Amino acid sequence: MKPHRIRHQFHLNADLSRKLDALATEPGRTKSAVLEAAILAWIERRGANELDERFAVRLNRLSRQLDRVERDQKIILESLALFIRQTLQRDAHLPDPDPAARARGRERFEAFIEQVGRKLAQGRSEISPSEDLPS
């Protein structure tokens, strides 16, 4: 027994009608079968793809922004952890700053920044207490 089918009447523009005729020229393929397959495919993908099409650009942009935030957060966390470790490992009390003390402070800061950069380049997020720190 054939499934119950309902007749529909609709209008197509001339170009689309010619394309439908061309698709229905293969043996065993009717215009109704082509239209039924096309409508079914459109309905099935509509729900899933409609949201993707509407929000894909926005979601991709948000994803890139979150990636940048995560990267920046890792840099900040690594810098803070290294700074705290270095500060706790050495005596922070210096006599009144003189040019030599200020120069030494600049050297220590540059060594700190280099070490943070090295750890980030290696992809490391933990600081091991056994590492040598600049004095």
PDB file of C-alpha atoms in Angstrom, residues 23-125:
ATOM      1  CA  LEU A  23      16.477  17.203 -12.172  1.00  0.00           C
ATOM      2  CA  ALA A  24      13.387  15.086 -12.896  1.00  0.00           C
ATOM      3  CA  THR A  25      14.656  13.777 -16.274  1.00  0.00           C
ATOM      4  CA  GLU A  26      16.475  10.785 -14.782  1.00  0.00           C
ATOM      5  CA  PRO A  27      14.564   7.507 -14.977  1.00  0.00           C
ATOM      6  CA  GLY A  28      12.428   6.833 -11.902  1.00  0.00           C
ATOM      7  CA  ARG A  29      12.757  10.389 -10.586  1.00  0.00           C
ATOM      8  CA  THR A  30       9.685  12.588 -10.587  1.00  0.00           C
ATOM      9  CA  LYS A  31       9.253  16.276  -9.867  1.00  0.00           C
ATOM     10  CA  SER A  32       7.314  15.316  -6.754  1.00  0.00           C
ATOM     11  CA  ALA A  33      10.183  13.110  -5.536  1.00  0.00           C
ATOM     12  CA  VAL A  34      12.749  15.885  -6.154  1.00  0.00           C
ATOM     13  CA  LEU A  35      10.611  18.459  -4.345  1.00  0.00           C
ATOM     14  CA  GLU A  36       9.865  16.072  -1.485  1.00  0.00           C
ATOM     15  CA  ALA A  37      13.582  15.323  -0.979  1.00  0.00           C
ATOM     16  CA  ALA A  38      14.489  19.015  -1.185  1.00  0.00           C
ATOM     17  CA  ILE A  39      11.804  20.077   1.288  1.00  0.00           C
ATOM     18  CA  LEU A  40      12.704  17.279   3.716  1.00  0.00           C
ATOM     19  CA  ALA A  41      16.417  18.189   3.568  1.00  0.00           C
ATOM     20  CA  TRP A  42      15.625  21.873   4.106  1.00  0.00           C
ATOM     21  CA  ILE A  43      13.379  21.158   7.098  1.00  0.00           C
ATOM     22  CA  GLU A  44      15.864  18.740   8.707  1.00  0.00           C
ATOM     23  CA  ARG A  45      18.831  21.077   8.473  1.00  0.00           C
ATOM     24  CA  ARG A  46      16.869  24.238   9.150  1.00  0.00           C
ATOM     25  CA  GLY A  47      16.694  23.870  12.913  1.00  0.00           C
ATOM     26  CA  ALA A  48      20.354  23.021  13.388  1.00  0.00           C
ATOM     27  CA  ASN A  49      21.877  25.267  10.756  1.00  0.00           C
ATOM     28  CA  GLU A  50      19.659  28.280  11.269  1.00  0.00           C
ATOM     29  CA  LEU A  51      21.110  28.900  14.727  1.00  0.00           C
ATOM     30  CA  ASP A  52      24.619  28.174  13.474  1.00  0.00           C
ATOM     31  CA  GLU A  53      24.210  30.594  10.596  1.00  0.00           C
ATOM     32  CA  ARG A  54      22.777  33.308  12.810  1.00  0.00           C
ATOM     33  CA  PHE A  55      25.301  33.047  15.616  1.00  0.00           C
ATOM     34  CA  ALA A  56      28.437  31.519  14.047  1.00  0.00           C
ATOM     35  CA  VAL A  57      30.236  34.830  13.503  1.00  0.00           C
ATOM     36  CA  ARG A  58      29.407  36.070  16.972  1.00  0.00           C
ATOM     37  CA  LEU A  59      30.370  32.767  18.620  1.00  0.00           C
ATOM     38  CA  ASN A  60      33.673  32.650  16.728  1.00  0.00           C
ATOM     39  CA  ARG A  61      34.463  36.206  17.823  1.00  0.00           C
ATOM     40  CA  LEU A  62      33.610  35.397  21.446  1.00  0.00           C
ATOM     41  CA  SER A  63      35.755  32.271  21.280  1.00  0.00           C
ATOM     42  CA  ARG A  64      38.751  34.278  20.041  1.00  0.00           C
ATOM     43  CA  GLN A  65      38.196  36.863  22.776  1.00  0.00           C
ATOM     44  CA  LEU A  66      38.048  34.149  25.437  1.00  0.00           C
ATOM     45  CA  ASP A  67      41.264  32.631  24.079  1.00  0.00           C
ATOM     46  CA  ARG A  68      42.986  36.013  24.444  1.00  0.00           C
ATOM     47  CA  VAL A  69      41.601  36.480  27.968  1.00  0.00           C
ATOM     48  CA  GLU A  70      42.835  33.001  28.936  1.00  0.00           C
ATOM     49  CA  ARG A  71      46.287  33.745  27.481  1.00  0.00           C
ATOM     50  CA  ASP A  72      46.473  37.081  29.306  1.00  0.00           C
ATOM     51  CA  GLN A  73      45.309  35.464  32.539  1.00  0.00           C
ATOM     52  CA  LYS A  74      48.079  32.852  32.291  1.00  0.00           C
ATOM     53  CA  ILE A  75      50.670  35.584  31.778  1.00  0.00           C
ATOM     54  CA  ILE A  76      49.385  37.543  34.771  1.00  0.00           C
ATOM     55  CA  LEU A  77      49.203  34.470  36.998  1.00  0.00           C
ATOM     56  CA  GLU A  78      52.682  33.310  36.002  1.00  0.00           C
ATOM     57  CA  SER A  79      54.102  36.794  36.596  1.00  0.00           C
ATOM     58  CA  LEU A  80      52.451  37.101  39.996  1.00  0.00           C
ATOM     59  CA  ALA A  81      53.541  33.640  41.131  1.00  0.00           C
ATOM     60  CA  LEU A  82      57.128  34.240  40.085  1.00  0.00           C
ATOM     61  CA  PHE A  83      57.183  37.680  41.699  1.00  0.00           C
ATOM     62  CA  ILE A  84      55.872  36.348  45.003  1.00  0.00           C
ATOM     63  CA  ARG A  85      58.363  33.485  44.986  1.00  0.00           C
ATOM     64  CA  GLN A  86      61.306  35.761  44.259  1.00  0.00           C
ATOM     65  CA  THR A  87      60.213  38.293  46.854  1.00  0.00           C
ATOM     66  CA  LEU A  88      59.857  35.643  49.544  1.00  0.00           C
ATOM     67  CA  GLN A  89      63.214  34.060  48.723  1.00  0.00           C
ATOM     68  CA  ARG A  90      65.333  37.124  49.084  1.00  0.00           C
ATOM     69  CA  ASP A  91      65.643  39.888  51.569  1.00  0.00           C
ATOM     70  CA  ALA A  92      63.719  42.884  50.301  1.00  0.00           C
ATOM     71  CA  HIS A  93      65.197  45.358  52.777  1.00  0.00           C
ATOM     72  CA  LEU A  94      67.799  47.581  51.213  1.00  0.00           C
ATOM     73  CA  PRO A  95      69.440  50.636  52.691  1.00  0.00           C
ATOM     74  CA  ASP A  96      68.492  54.034  51.319  1.00  0.00           C
ATOM     75  CA  PRO A  97      68.459  53.639  47.545  1.00  0.00           C
ATOM     76  CA  ASP A  98      71.652  54.692  45.899  1.00  0.00           C
ATOM     77  CA  PRO A  99      72.490  54.436  42.190  1.00  0.00           C
ATOM     78  CA  ALA A 100      74.020  50.983  42.623  1.00  0.00           C
ATOM     79  CA  ALA A 101      70.906  49.664  44.428  1.00  0.00           C
ATOM     80  CA  ARG A 102      68.634  51.100  41.759  1.00  0.00           C
ATOM     81  CA  ALA A 103      70.767  49.519  39.016  1.00  0.00           C
ATOM     82  CA  ARG A 104      70.621  46.162  40.816  1.00  0.00           C
ATOM     83  CA  GLY A 105      66.829  46.527  41.089  1.00  0.00           C
ATOM     84  CA  ARG A 106      66.573  47.124  37.334  1.00  0.00           C
ATOM     85  CA  GLU A 107      68.714  44.031  36.677  1.00  0.00           C
ATOM     86  CA  ARG A 108      66.502  41.921  38.943  1.00  0.00           C
ATOM     87  CA  PHE A 109      63.355  43.185  37.240  1.00  0.00           C
ATOM     88  CA  GLU A 110      64.767  42.382  33.782  1.00  0.00           C
ATOM     89  CA  ALA A 111      65.742  38.894  34.987  1.00  0.00           C
ATOM     90  CA  PHE A 112      62.221  38.479  36.347  1.00  0.00           C
ATOM     91  CA  ILE A 113      60.639  39.428  33.014  1.00  0.00           C
ATOM     92  CA  GLU A 114      63.010  37.114  31.116  1.00  0.00           C
ATOM     93  CA  GLN A 115      62.149  34.206  33.402  1.00  0.00           C
ATOM     94  CA  VAL A 116      58.387  34.784  32.978  1.00  0.00           C
ATOM     95  CA  GLY A 117      58.851  34.914  29.201  1.00  0.00           C
ATOM     96  CA  ARG A 118      60.926  31.725  29.223  1.00  0.00           C
ATOM     97  CA  LYS A 119      58.280  29.855  31.240  1.00  0.00           C
ATOM     98  CA  LEU A 120      55.492  31.054  28.950  1.00  0.00           C
ATOM     99  CA  ALA A 121      57.478  30.066  25.862  1.00  0.00           C
ATOM    100  CA  GLN A 122      57.993  26.581  27.334  1.00  0.00           C
ATOM    101  CA  GLY A 123      54.250  26.320  28.017  1.00  0.00           C
ATOM    102  CA  ARG A 124      54.832  25.763  31.706  1.00  0.00           C
ATOM    103  CA  SER A 125      52.267  27.000  34.178  1.00  0.00           C
TER     104      SER A 125
END
